[in-house]
Amino acid sequence: MSGVLGGFGRPSERTDAPTIRAMLAGLARRGTESEVRNDFGGSALLAACRQFWELDDGFSGSLFVLEDGAIAVAADATLYYQQDLLRQLRQAAVPVRGSTASHLILAAYRAWGERCAERLEGDFAFILWDGDEQRVVCARDFGGKRPLFYAQIGNSLAIASTIPALLGHPRSPRDLDLVSIGADAAGLFAAPTETAYSGISQLPAGCTLVAESGRPRVAPHWTPPAVREGRGLDFEEAAGELRRLLQAAVAERLDPHGATSVWLSGGWDSTAVFGAGQQMLRERGSDRHLQAISISFPPGDVGREDELILAVANHWGSAVHWLDIAQIPLLDHPLDSAAARDQPFAHAFENVNRALADGSRAAGARVALDGVGGDQLFQVSNVYLSDLFRTGSWLTLAQEWRLKGMSGSGFRSFFRSAMQPLLPDVLLRGAGTLRGGRPLRGQLQRPLPEWIDRDFVRRTGLIERERLHTPKRVGPDRAAYETEWYLSHPYFPRAFACVHGFALEHGVEVRSPLYDGRIVRFAAGRPRSERSQGTETKRLLRRAMRGLLPEQVLARRAFRTGSSEGYFARSMRQTFAPYLGQLIDGAMCLAQMGIVNPSILRKRWDEYVRRGGGEVGVSLFLTLQAELWLRSRAPNTKPAGAGAPVGRYKIGAAAATASPPGQAARNSHEVQEESWMAKAGNT
């Protein structure tokens, strides 16, 4: 995978060779081939690394650091719609002196200055140095697959693709931010810039950082389009336009030289990508085919979509490379995995995504297309019922209620669906007085887990912090806000970056055609009824795929398919329950830091093992992963000193290798039977 690194400051603070080597070591997971350029008058350093396969022109390319006059660029980027960008550059009378993404980014900067990222379409993170202006510009695309972090080190600014690269600097701040760690443990992810280190910040997705003198300033170069129904194409015309847009988006994301895979489920998103891509290749007279990579679930499992996947593959005469979910453990050397993470947050399905990437490689592909974007853009929850209630659309509300089979469900169900989303926060919180301290939840709010220490919550303002950073609703429409929230909440770029990172470690680049900026703008202007009406969802996307996918796949479904809930619950409550239970019973770092109440955590864990509960299970997973992250660093973790402010601990750069009791073993064949080993210290 690609990684970039930049250091900027006074010539007297020029980074020495040992420090450069240490910082590059922090990028090692992102590439084995690297180049360093620090001949910018002592004021700047730029470096980049690549995996060998990324040197091809279909990826980041063989150019590591581009210099053109006084301007230099280090980029981790795959740009799409390059012909359109070249046309704009010609209109701006700016020449492009090469074909790599770095050449295009540098030319865009010459044309539009620090606002150049507004004109780029693709997956990118870059660092640019303008020696004439003594200016640093760096940016990330709105999808956020490629991260950037930065830190003020004395009078210098350091920027890198990973936190370990910044920690490689001997004067890098190492204080832990316990508020941020507590938020991760609680599943509260709205803060866009904070990391687990108080002196290291993350550049949010869709934002540009500019530093000329003094501290950097950060501003968005992309904001989600307003979600409102516009006048224009009717339903059939819109379906045709969506098909055209999706075919173009897939075409832009194909590997130009090798095979391209699709992580194919039986839902309507990845199948749309597959069908649109196959049709595009057919229309172009190409003999290429997309390679389907799919996971098989056993009969009766809520995740099983094998028959739907086969129907899609057979429709196009394609083979499927199958992966068996029974061979994919939820956890795999969890302490080692935690030690390798930049931050406490862990993606629940890391190993599933790693297995899919291995499947892509087995099929000969370096590019994998996924269905990300379909849920965000083409469906909406039942929250739109509250919009019908708010606007007095009683007849339509009654019809929708009946079509959804909710007649006779009682007032409580009606209140929860049609009225509760409209209540202001003050009433939601006030209801807690009448509910024994349990406030009503507002739209898209996560409950605070009971085991997060209430004194810690009060002292740190954890809930207020989450409320401050949560994307604000503009206008009264709750359905529109849901879509805008999915496009702007910081959780999603964090998750996307994780998946991208997993895949790249296995030699695959993940690309998301449905999350294309042009499709986002198109979808934002379509009526709510195309996203959900009665018992039907994703109506427009399904209509756009008519003829490209079998009717049995496009048909309305009586119940949800393709859910990973069963796999997750079995793994947590059965396969790994002994290991996780012993983790809770140990001397928890989170308890020692005052973040969790261990007795309540133990009680809720026991209840979850007995009874289940999807939301509680996810919250437990996030808390325990934060604990593992701290334990992997525990021997080097100590208080920052007497009188240190709440939320600051110091941490060493090295990770611990000791394992908690009941170290989970690598699962290869007998997942249910050989999922863990009660051997302390055995990895």
XYZ file of C-alpha atoms in Angstrom:
683
model
C 0.000 0.000 0.000
C 1.098 3.582 -0.356
C 2.238 5.761 2.500
C 3.343 9.388 2.577
C 5.373 11.405 5.057
C 6.189 15.093 5.366
C 8.171 17.244 7.776
C 8.218 21.037 7.648
C 9.982 23.599 9.822
C 13.018 25.782 10.237
C 16.317 24.732 8.639
C 17.807 24.588 12.145
C 15.332 21.790 12.965
C 16.153 19.723 9.905
C 15.273 16.067 10.469
C 18.366 13.884 10.814
C 18.915 10.531 9.124
C 18.168 8.309 12.175
C 14.862 10.118 12.721
C 13.927 9.731 9.060
C 14.637 6.000 9.276
C 12.541 5.691 12.433
C 9.619 7.537 10.871
C 9.826 5.461 7.693
C 9.759 2.338 9.860
C 6.361 3.531 11.050
C 5.196 3.380 7.423
C 6.564 -0.117 6.840
C 3.134 -1.777 6.743
C 2.193 0.508 3.857
C 5.077 -0.269 1.534
C 8.533 -1.795 1.180
C 9.784 0.473 -1.621
C 10.467 4.052 -0.485
C 12.085 7.333 -1.450
C 13.020 10.360 0.668
C 13.577 13.889 -0.617
C 14.860 16.499 1.817
C 16.742 18.820 -0.496
C 14.293 21.720 -0.149
C 16.615 24.204 1.496
C 16.331 22.464 4.842
C 12.722 23.573 5.343
C 10.917 20.472 4.131
C 11.091 16.724 3.836
C 8.849 14.532 1.700
C 8.822 10.753 1.504
C 6.621 8.040 0.072
C 6.527 4.267 0.094
C 4.809 1.720 -2.139
C 4.226 -1.979 -2.410
C 5.896 -3.343 -5.522
C 2.592 -3.974 -7.294
C 1.517 -0.351 -6.795
C 4.300 0.811 -9.094
C 2.068 0.089 -12.112
C 0.290 3.035 -13.710
C -3.121 1.668 -12.704
C -2.269 2.411 -9.075
C -0.135 5.067 -7.379
C 2.641 4.596 -9.945
C 6.430 4.411 -9.912
C 6.929 8.078 -9.030
C 7.326 8.472 -5.280
C 7.988 12.189 -4.801
C 7.368 14.575 -7.701
C 9.292 17.848 -7.952
C 8.449 20.550 -10.469
C 10.230 23.810 -9.820
C 9.560 24.915 -6.267
C 6.585 22.558 -5.825
C 6.822 18.948 -4.664
C 4.129 16.318 -4.046
C 3.980 12.976 -2.259
C 0.664 11.278 -3.003
C -1.226 8.137 -2.073
C -3.823 8.452 -4.797
C -5.918 6.783 -7.463
C -7.730 9.431 -9.498
C -10.802 8.824 -11.658
C -12.307 10.789 -14.564
C -8.843 11.986 -15.479
C -9.903 13.102 -18.953
C -12.386 15.528 -17.421
C -9.681 16.894 -15.119
C -7.264 17.262 -18.036
C -9.935 19.196 -19.930
C -10.332 21.606 -17.007
C -6.562 22.039 -16.765
C -6.346 22.855 -20.470
C -9.047 25.474 -19.988
C -6.973 26.909 -17.139
C -3.913 26.918 -19.462
C -1.930 24.723 -17.050
C 0.256 22.028 -18.627
C 0.490 18.512 -17.178
C 4.002 17.118 -17.433
C 3.286 13.468 -16.713
C 0.600 10.814 -16.369
C 0.709 9.918 -12.668
C -1.750 11.055 -10.021
C 1.043 13.192 -8.553
C 1.419 15.069 -11.858
C -2.310 15.764 -11.937
C -2.386 16.926 -8.313
C 0.557 19.260 -8.853
C -1.027 20.711 -11.997
C -4.327 21.164 -10.147
C -2.477 23.098 -7.447
C -0.892 25.360 -10.069
C -4.360 25.996 -11.500
C -6.465 26.387 -8.352
C -4.079 26.739 -5.427
C -5.003 25.398 -2.024
C -8.548 24.643 -3.268
C -7.237 22.123 -5.795
C -8.755 19.128 -3.990
C -12.220 20.411 -4.934
C -11.460 19.435 -8.551
C -10.094 15.943 -7.866
C -12.241 12.814 -8.135
C -10.860 9.650 -6.639
C -9.389 8.012 -3.570
C -6.525 10.197 -2.412
C -4.375 11.600 0.342
C -1.493 13.876 -0.571
C 1.112 16.221 0.903
C 2.296 19.172 -1.201
C 5.123 21.617 -0.503
C 5.282 25.017 -2.220
C 8.794 26.310 -1.616
C 8.166 29.759 -3.073
C 5.233 30.388 -0.746
C 6.647 28.276 2.109
C 3.237 26.602 2.153
C 2.125 23.072 3.011
C -1.120 21.753 1.515
C -2.500 18.295 2.183
C -5.933 16.805 1.580
C -8.082 13.665 1.713
C -11.044 12.740 -0.461
C -14.537 12.583 1.048
C -14.632 8.775 1.176
C -11.623 8.725 3.469
C -10.072 5.377 2.540
C -6.559 6.860 2.761
C -5.703 8.438 6.130
C -3.485 11.362 7.096
C -2.353 12.334 10.598
C -0.387 15.358 11.737
C 1.431 16.649 14.805
C 3.127 19.845 15.892
C 6.618 18.856 17.069
C 8.278 21.933 18.507
C 8.222 24.482 15.710
C 7.868 21.795 13.048
C 4.832 20.181 11.460
C 4.902 16.445 10.742
C 2.319 14.697 8.538
C 2.045 10.988 7.761
C -0.265 8.206 6.629
C 0.126 6.434 9.976
C 0.420 7.373 13.627
C 3.502 5.133 14.161
C 5.361 7.186 11.559
C 4.776 10.309 13.657
C 5.702 8.465 16.853
C 8.995 7.579 15.176
C 10.141 11.153 15.756
C 12.009 11.262 19.099
C 10.240 14.475 20.138
C 6.767 13.401 19.059
C 4.151 13.795 21.818
C 3.171 10.448 23.326
C 0.501 11.447 25.830
C -2.596 9.304 25.563
C -5.915 11.097 25.284
C -8.139 9.168 27.662
C -11.244 11.030 26.533
C -10.697 9.826 22.981
C -9.932 6.300 24.198
C -13.044 6.376 26.364
C -15.106 7.484 23.378
C -13.767 4.574 21.311
C -14.530 2.178 24.162
C -18.077 3.566 24.311
C -18.643 3.445 20.546
C -18.845 7.239 20.201
C -17.066 8.245 17.011
C -18.271 11.738 16.101
C -15.060 13.658 16.918
C -13.421 14.131 13.503
C -9.835 15.094 14.386
C -9.035 13.491 17.743
C -6.891 10.366 18.033
C -5.791 8.237 20.973
C -2.794 10.581 21.302
C -3.442 14.085 22.595
C -0.698 15.604 20.430
C -1.643 13.860 17.173
C -4.629 14.849 15.052
C -6.333 13.232 12.088
C -7.138 15.212 8.975
C -10.875 14.565 8.457
C -12.084 13.082 5.196
C -13.063 15.705 2.634
C -10.804 18.315 4.247
C -7.703 20.289 3.294
C -4.939 21.355 5.671
C -2.901 24.462 4.870
C 0.103 25.667 6.862
C 2.078 28.775 5.949
C 3.130 30.217 9.277
C 2.114 29.161 12.720
C -0.297 26.297 13.283
C -2.149 24.591 10.431
C -5.690 25.480 9.504
C -8.156 22.834 8.374
C -11.269 23.427 6.282
C -13.610 21.188 4.265
C -13.219 21.126 0.506
C -16.236 18.801 0.208
C -19.611 18.899 1.903
C -22.474 16.468 1.290
C -25.008 17.743 -1.228
C -28.292 18.847 0.269
C -30.747 15.961 0.138
C -33.905 17.352 -1.367
C -36.279 16.264 -4.071
C -35.545 18.088 -7.291
C -37.490 18.467 -10.476
C -36.226 16.617 -13.476
C -36.150 13.023 -14.600
C -39.102 10.759 -13.953
C -38.584 7.360 -12.340
C -37.809 5.425 -15.542
C -35.506 8.134 -16.889
C -33.722 8.335 -13.540
C -33.190 4.571 -13.537
C -31.552 4.837 -16.946
C -29.348 7.693 -15.786
C -28.292 5.784 -12.680
C -27.357 2.790 -14.818
C -25.213 5.028 -17.025
C -23.524 6.649 -14.032
C -22.790 3.325 -12.370
C -21.368 1.788 -15.534
C -19.074 4.797 -15.896
C -18.047 4.589 -12.235
C -17.132 0.920 -12.606
C -15.215 1.630 -15.815
C -13.130 4.279 -14.049
C -12.213 1.836 -11.278
C -11.162 -1.198 -13.316
C -7.584 -2.385 -13.173
C -6.408 -1.230 -16.621
C -4.113 -4.212 -17.094
C -5.188 -7.101 -14.874
C -8.269 -8.774 -13.478
C -10.819 -6.879 -11.389
C -12.832 -8.623 -8.692
C -16.153 -7.816 -7.023
C -16.852 -8.704 -3.407
C -20.249 -10.103 -4.263
C -23.037 -10.680 -1.773
C -26.640 -11.418 -2.676
C -27.893 -7.951 -1.763
C -28.753 -5.169 -4.170
C -25.568 -3.100 -3.909
C -22.632 -5.304 -4.877
C -24.850 -7.141 -7.367
C -25.628 -3.786 -9.015
C -21.899 -3.084 -9.280
C -21.346 -6.538 -10.769
C -24.219 -6.313 -13.243
C -23.410 -2.770 -14.356
C -19.752 -3.674 -14.765
C -20.418 -6.797 -16.796
C -22.815 -4.895 -19.052
C -20.292 -2.100 -19.536
C -17.607 -4.592 -20.570
C -20.046 -6.292 -22.964
C -21.056 -2.985 -24.571
C -17.392 -2.127 -25.097
C -16.776 -5.445 -26.804
C -14.264 -6.479 -24.164
C -13.465 -10.109 -23.471
C -12.747 -9.276 -19.834
C -15.011 -10.427 -16.995
C -15.367 -9.360 -13.397
C -14.282 -12.001 -10.887
C -16.886 -12.757 -8.193
C -15.559 -13.306 -4.654
C -18.262 -14.426 -2.213
C -18.708 -15.857 1.267
C -20.830 -18.952 1.784
C -22.979 -19.225 4.903
C -24.602 -22.519 5.970
C -28.267 -23.240 5.182
C -30.582 -21.581 7.667
C -28.078 -18.891 8.643
C -29.377 -15.304 8.380
C -26.259 -14.478 6.395
C -26.865 -17.031 3.657
C -27.308 -15.605 0.156
C -25.549 -18.374 -1.750
C -28.478 -19.076 -4.062
C -28.886 -15.394 -4.963
C -25.159 -15.052 -5.622
C -25.210 -18.098 -7.886
C -28.205 -16.714 -9.759
C -26.280 -13.505 -10.511
C -23.143 -15.371 -11.540
C -25.089 -17.783 -13.764
C -26.900 -14.859 -15.390
C -23.524 -13.650 -16.651
C -21.920 -17.058 -17.140
C -19.402 -16.318 -14.401
C -17.753 -18.520 -11.821
C -17.701 -17.695 -8.121
C -14.635 -17.955 -5.919
C -16.213 -19.132 -2.668
C -14.991 -18.569 0.875
C -16.427 -20.577 3.784
C -17.510 -18.414 6.731
C -16.724 -21.365 9.039
C -13.059 -20.925 8.155
C -12.989 -17.199 8.990
C -12.598 -16.418 12.710
C -14.001 -13.242 14.183
C -10.791 -12.911 16.229
C -7.315 -14.037 15.209
C -4.424 -13.375 17.603
C -6.399 -10.439 19.018
C -3.586 -8.989 21.136
C -1.200 -8.986 18.185
C -3.883 -7.377 16.028
C -4.478 -4.722 18.674
C -0.759 -3.985 18.896
C -0.664 -3.443 15.123
C -3.549 -0.948 15.125
C -2.932 2.786 15.164
C -5.905 3.339 17.472
C -8.226 1.435 19.871
C -11.072 1.179 17.341
C -11.303 -2.224 15.681
C -13.420 -3.182 12.700
C -15.663 -6.054 13.779
C -15.225 -7.893 10.474
C -11.515 -7.382 9.921
C -10.859 -11.041 9.201
C -13.816 -11.302 6.837
C -12.381 -8.449 4.788
C -8.904 -9.956 4.904
C -10.330 -13.242 3.633
C -12.105 -11.445 0.788
C -8.823 -9.772 -0.165
C -7.104 -13.157 -0.202
C -9.926 -14.385 -2.414
C -9.292 -11.537 -4.848
C -5.616 -12.432 -5.012
C -6.460 -16.093 -5.565
C -8.552 -14.962 -8.543
C -5.579 -13.002 -9.890
C -7.002 -9.563 -9.066
C -5.319 -6.555 -7.473
C -8.533 -4.480 -7.504
C -11.714 -5.309 -5.605
C -14.983 -3.439 -6.131
C -17.470 -3.364 -3.266
C -21.055 -2.214 -2.722
C -20.343 0.623 -0.293
C -22.691 3.521 -0.984
C -25.849 1.592 -1.736
C -27.231 1.729 1.793
C -26.283 5.369 2.290
C -27.750 6.648 -0.965
C -30.603 4.402 -2.051
C -32.543 3.435 1.044
C -33.885 5.090 4.179
C -35.203 3.758 7.470
C -38.755 4.120 8.747
C -37.816 7.559 10.075
C -39.608 9.045 7.067
C -42.858 8.133 8.806
C -42.111 10.946 11.252
C -41.859 13.355 8.308
C -45.317 12.286 7.185
C -46.598 12.834 10.734
C -44.859 16.230 10.979
C -46.322 17.496 7.705
C -49.826 16.242 8.434
C -49.760 13.719 5.582
C -52.167 11.506 7.496
C -53.554 9.491 4.584
C -50.102 8.664 3.232
C -48.903 7.814 6.740
C -51.838 5.450 7.245
C -51.179 3.774 3.893
C -47.468 3.327 4.651
C -48.242 2.005 8.135
C -50.612 -0.582 6.675
C -48.284 -1.604 3.836
C -45.473 -2.186 6.302
C -47.688 -4.569 8.242
C -47.633 -2.381 11.331
C -51.396 -2.112 11.772
C -52.319 -3.291 15.234
C -48.775 -2.877 16.570
C -49.983 -0.442 19.211
C -49.328 3.134 20.271
C -45.815 2.435 21.560
C -44.718 1.318 18.103
C -46.373 4.351 16.497
C -44.772 6.706 19.010
C -41.321 5.239 18.449
C -41.542 5.414 14.642
C -43.587 8.548 13.934
C -43.231 10.799 16.971
C -40.035 10.133 18.907
C -37.688 11.261 16.077
C -39.377 14.685 16.209
C -38.786 15.317 19.921
C -36.114 17.883 20.855
C -33.123 16.772 22.926
C -34.412 18.468 26.068
C -37.552 16.307 26.035
C -35.613 13.161 25.190
C -33.306 13.724 28.155
C -36.161 14.767 30.414
C -37.955 11.517 29.715
C -35.169 9.792 31.595
C -36.626 11.092 34.858
C -39.808 9.144 34.170
C -37.935 6.083 32.882
C -35.629 5.415 35.823
C -32.689 7.325 34.348
C -33.086 5.885 30.852
C -33.559 8.789 28.424
C -35.276 8.305 25.105
C -32.920 8.107 22.163
C -32.960 10.672 19.424
C -32.528 9.946 15.751
C -29.280 8.077 15.024
C -28.078 8.334 18.622
C -26.086 5.468 20.138
C -26.829 4.638 23.763
C -23.985 5.026 26.225
C -23.021 1.532 27.461
C -23.922 1.045 31.119
C -20.400 -0.056 32.012
C -18.788 3.249 30.990
C -18.081 4.885 34.356
C -20.589 7.680 34.980
C -18.082 9.772 36.915
C -15.704 9.578 33.930
C -18.560 10.599 31.636
C -19.386 13.625 33.795
C -15.781 14.761 34.309
C -14.854 14.518 30.652
C -18.121 15.730 29.123
C -18.143 12.628 26.940
C -21.789 12.932 25.923
C -21.527 16.677 25.286
C -18.409 16.049 23.192
C -20.298 13.562 21.037
C -23.242 15.921 20.679
C -20.936 18.799 19.694
C -19.306 16.862 16.862
C -22.334 14.977 15.532
C -23.353 16.331 12.094
C -26.043 18.952 12.544
C -29.459 18.647 10.980
C -30.334 21.497 8.627
C -34.067 21.725 8.093
C -36.857 19.620 9.570
C -36.737 16.608 7.228
C -35.602 13.532 9.180
C -35.228 11.263 6.154
C -32.965 13.784 4.442
C -30.912 14.132 7.617
C -30.372 10.382 7.757
C -28.779 10.394 4.306
C -26.699 13.485 5.082
C -25.591 11.909 8.373
C -24.359 8.785 6.597
C -22.379 10.965 4.193
C -20.799 13.181 6.844
C -20.353 11.250 10.097
C -16.647 10.585 10.851
C -17.306 6.944 11.735
C -17.679 5.889 8.114
C -14.337 7.172 6.762
C -12.715 5.503 9.771
C -14.312 2.166 8.890
C -13.572 2.592 5.159
C -9.900 3.323 5.917
C -9.708 0.150 8.007
C -11.081 -2.044 5.214
C -8.822 -0.363 2.659
C -5.832 -0.984 4.917
C -6.667 -4.654 5.496
C -7.004 -5.298 1.782
C -3.819 -3.479 0.864
C -1.830 -5.559 3.331
C -2.995 -8.545 1.291
C -2.105 -6.931 -2.031
C -5.518 -5.589 -3.080
C -6.934 -2.092 -3.545
C -10.633 -1.665 -2.679
C -12.682 0.741 -4.794
C -16.327 1.752 -4.335
C -18.229 2.621 -7.545
C -21.517 3.416 -5.775
C -19.727 5.942 -3.545
C -18.703 7.910 -6.621
C -19.138 11.672 -6.168
C -21.268 11.924 -9.304
C -23.621 9.216 -8.061
C -23.786 10.902 -4.647
C -24.893 14.184 -6.234
C -27.439 12.414 -8.429
C -28.943 10.376 -5.583
C -29.258 13.395 -3.290
C -31.786 14.975 -5.640
C -34.095 11.995 -5.958
C -37.435 11.592 -4.109
C -37.593 9.761 -0.803
C -40.185 7.370 -2.229
C -37.495 5.896 -4.490
C -35.513 4.911 -1.391
C -38.397 3.456 0.600
C -42.103 3.049 0.005
C -44.274 0.540 1.799
C -42.357 -2.720 2.013
C -39.986 -1.807 -0.837
C -36.536 -0.259 -0.483
C -33.874 0.741 -3.016
C -36.553 1.011 -5.680
C -34.493 3.180 -8.033
C -31.334 1.094 -7.786
C -33.276 -2.098 -8.430
C -35.082 -0.552 -11.402
C -31.770 0.590 -12.864
C -30.583 -3.024 -12.852
C -33.630 -4.439 -14.673
C -32.298 -6.839 -17.302
C -28.796 -6.884 -15.806
C -29.713 -9.045 -12.816
C -32.171 -11.955 -12.478
C -35.694 -11.046 -11.435
C -35.435 -13.291 -8.381
C -32.552 -11.141 -7.163
C -34.326 -7.841 -7.855
C -37.632 -8.953 -6.350
C -38.914 -7.549 -3.068
C -37.822 -9.691 -0.138
C -40.078 -10.770 2.693
C -37.228 -10.550 5.200
C -33.720 -9.191 5.376
C -30.976 -11.391 3.925
C -27.212 -11.318 4.163
C -27.002 -10.326 7.830
C -23.758 -11.066 9.675
C -25.543 -10.913 13.034
C -25.639 -14.687 13.487
C -21.929 -15.090 12.729
C -21.029 -12.245 15.088
C -23.257 -13.495 17.912
C -22.008 -17.096 17.675
C -18.426 -15.902 17.707
C -18.902 -13.612 20.691
C -21.224 -15.792 22.805
C -19.803 -19.233 22.035
C -16.532 -19.501 20.142
C -14.616 -16.740 21.897
C -16.674 -16.391 25.083
C -14.056 -18.107 27.317
C -11.290 -15.843 26.050
C -13.322 -12.650 26.331
C -14.639 -13.608 29.757
C -11.099 -14.048 31.066
C -10.158 -10.719 29.525
C -12.903 -9.037 31.563
C -11.849 -10.837 34.751
C -8.246 -9.664 34.422
C -6.765 -6.409 35.679
C -8.386 -4.159 33.097
C -6.502 -1.083 31.938
C -9.811 0.637 31.212
C -10.863 0.100 34.828
C -7.536 1.324 36.196
C -7.913 4.472 34.109
C -11.421 5.013 35.433
C -13.133 4.537 32.071
C -15.200 1.418 32.798
C -16.919 -0.053 35.821
C -15.680 -3.671 35.754
C -18.484 -5.130 37.870
C -21.184 -3.726 35.584
C -19.191 -4.831 32.541
C -18.987 -8.370 33.914
C -22.713 -8.415 34.670
C -23.698 -7.211 31.200
C -21.270 -9.662 29.597
C -22.859 -12.583 31.452
C -26.327 -11.417 30.406
C -25.195 -11.110 26.788
C -23.744 -14.628 26.764
C -27.037 -15.989 28.125
C -29.553 -13.907 26.180
C -27.797 -12.204 23.279
C -28.601 -8.715 22.059
C -27.050 -7.332 18.886
C -26.481 -3.751 19.994
C -25.044 -4.800 23.361
C -22.760 -7.270 21.600
C -21.302 -4.576 19.361
C -20.755 -2.276 22.356
C -18.999 -5.065 24.261
C -16.806 -5.792 21.250
C -15.706 -2.156 20.977
C -14.948 -1.891 24.690
C -12.940 -5.105 24.753
C -10.976 -4.107 21.657
C -10.064 -0.815 23.342
C -8.903 -2.855 26.343
C -6.761 -5.078 24.120
C -5.206 -2.016 22.498
C -4.216 -0.649 25.902
C -2.921 -4.019 27.113
C -0.730 -4.360 24.059
C 0.995 -1.179 25.224
C 0.504 -1.544 28.992
C 4.137 -2.077 30.103
C 4.992 1.292 28.557
C 1.940 3.155 29.814
C 2.163 5.369 32.892
C 0.511 8.527 34.251
C 1.824 11.728 32.709
C 2.697 13.078 36.162
C 1.183 14.501 39.284
C -1.516 16.984 38.522
C -1.797 15.913 34.896
C -5.136 16.878 33.340
C -7.806 14.238 32.914
C -7.251 12.260 29.744
C -3.449 12.355 29.528
C -1.232 9.342 29.940
C 2.189 8.736 28.460
C 2.869 5.772 26.246
C 6.017 4.251 24.848
C 6.507 3.644 21.160
C 7.025 -0.100 21.567
C 4.132 -2.498 21.912
C 3.941 -5.245 24.517
C 4.101 -8.883 23.535
C 2.597 -10.411 26.674
C -0.815 -11.991 26.192
C -3.819 -11.913 28.504
C -5.013 -15.191 30.014
C -6.652 -17.446 27.462
C -4.823 -16.091 24.414
C -6.997 -16.696 21.356
C -5.379 -19.036 18.883
C -5.303 -18.673 15.147
C -8.339 -20.421 13.716
C -7.731 -22.286 10.516
C -10.015 -25.298 10.306
C -11.937 -26.135 13.469
C -13.292 -22.705 14.328
C -15.904 -23.896 16.813
C -13.756 -26.534 18.509
C -10.285 -24.977 18.472
C -11.053 -21.304 18.867
C -8.987 -20.516 21.914
C -6.204 -21.899 24.086
C -5.889 -21.297 27.820
C -2.132 -20.783 27.670
C -1.009 -17.459 29.102
C 1.575 -15.841 26.892
C 1.061 -18.250 23.986
C 0.484 -16.507 20.654
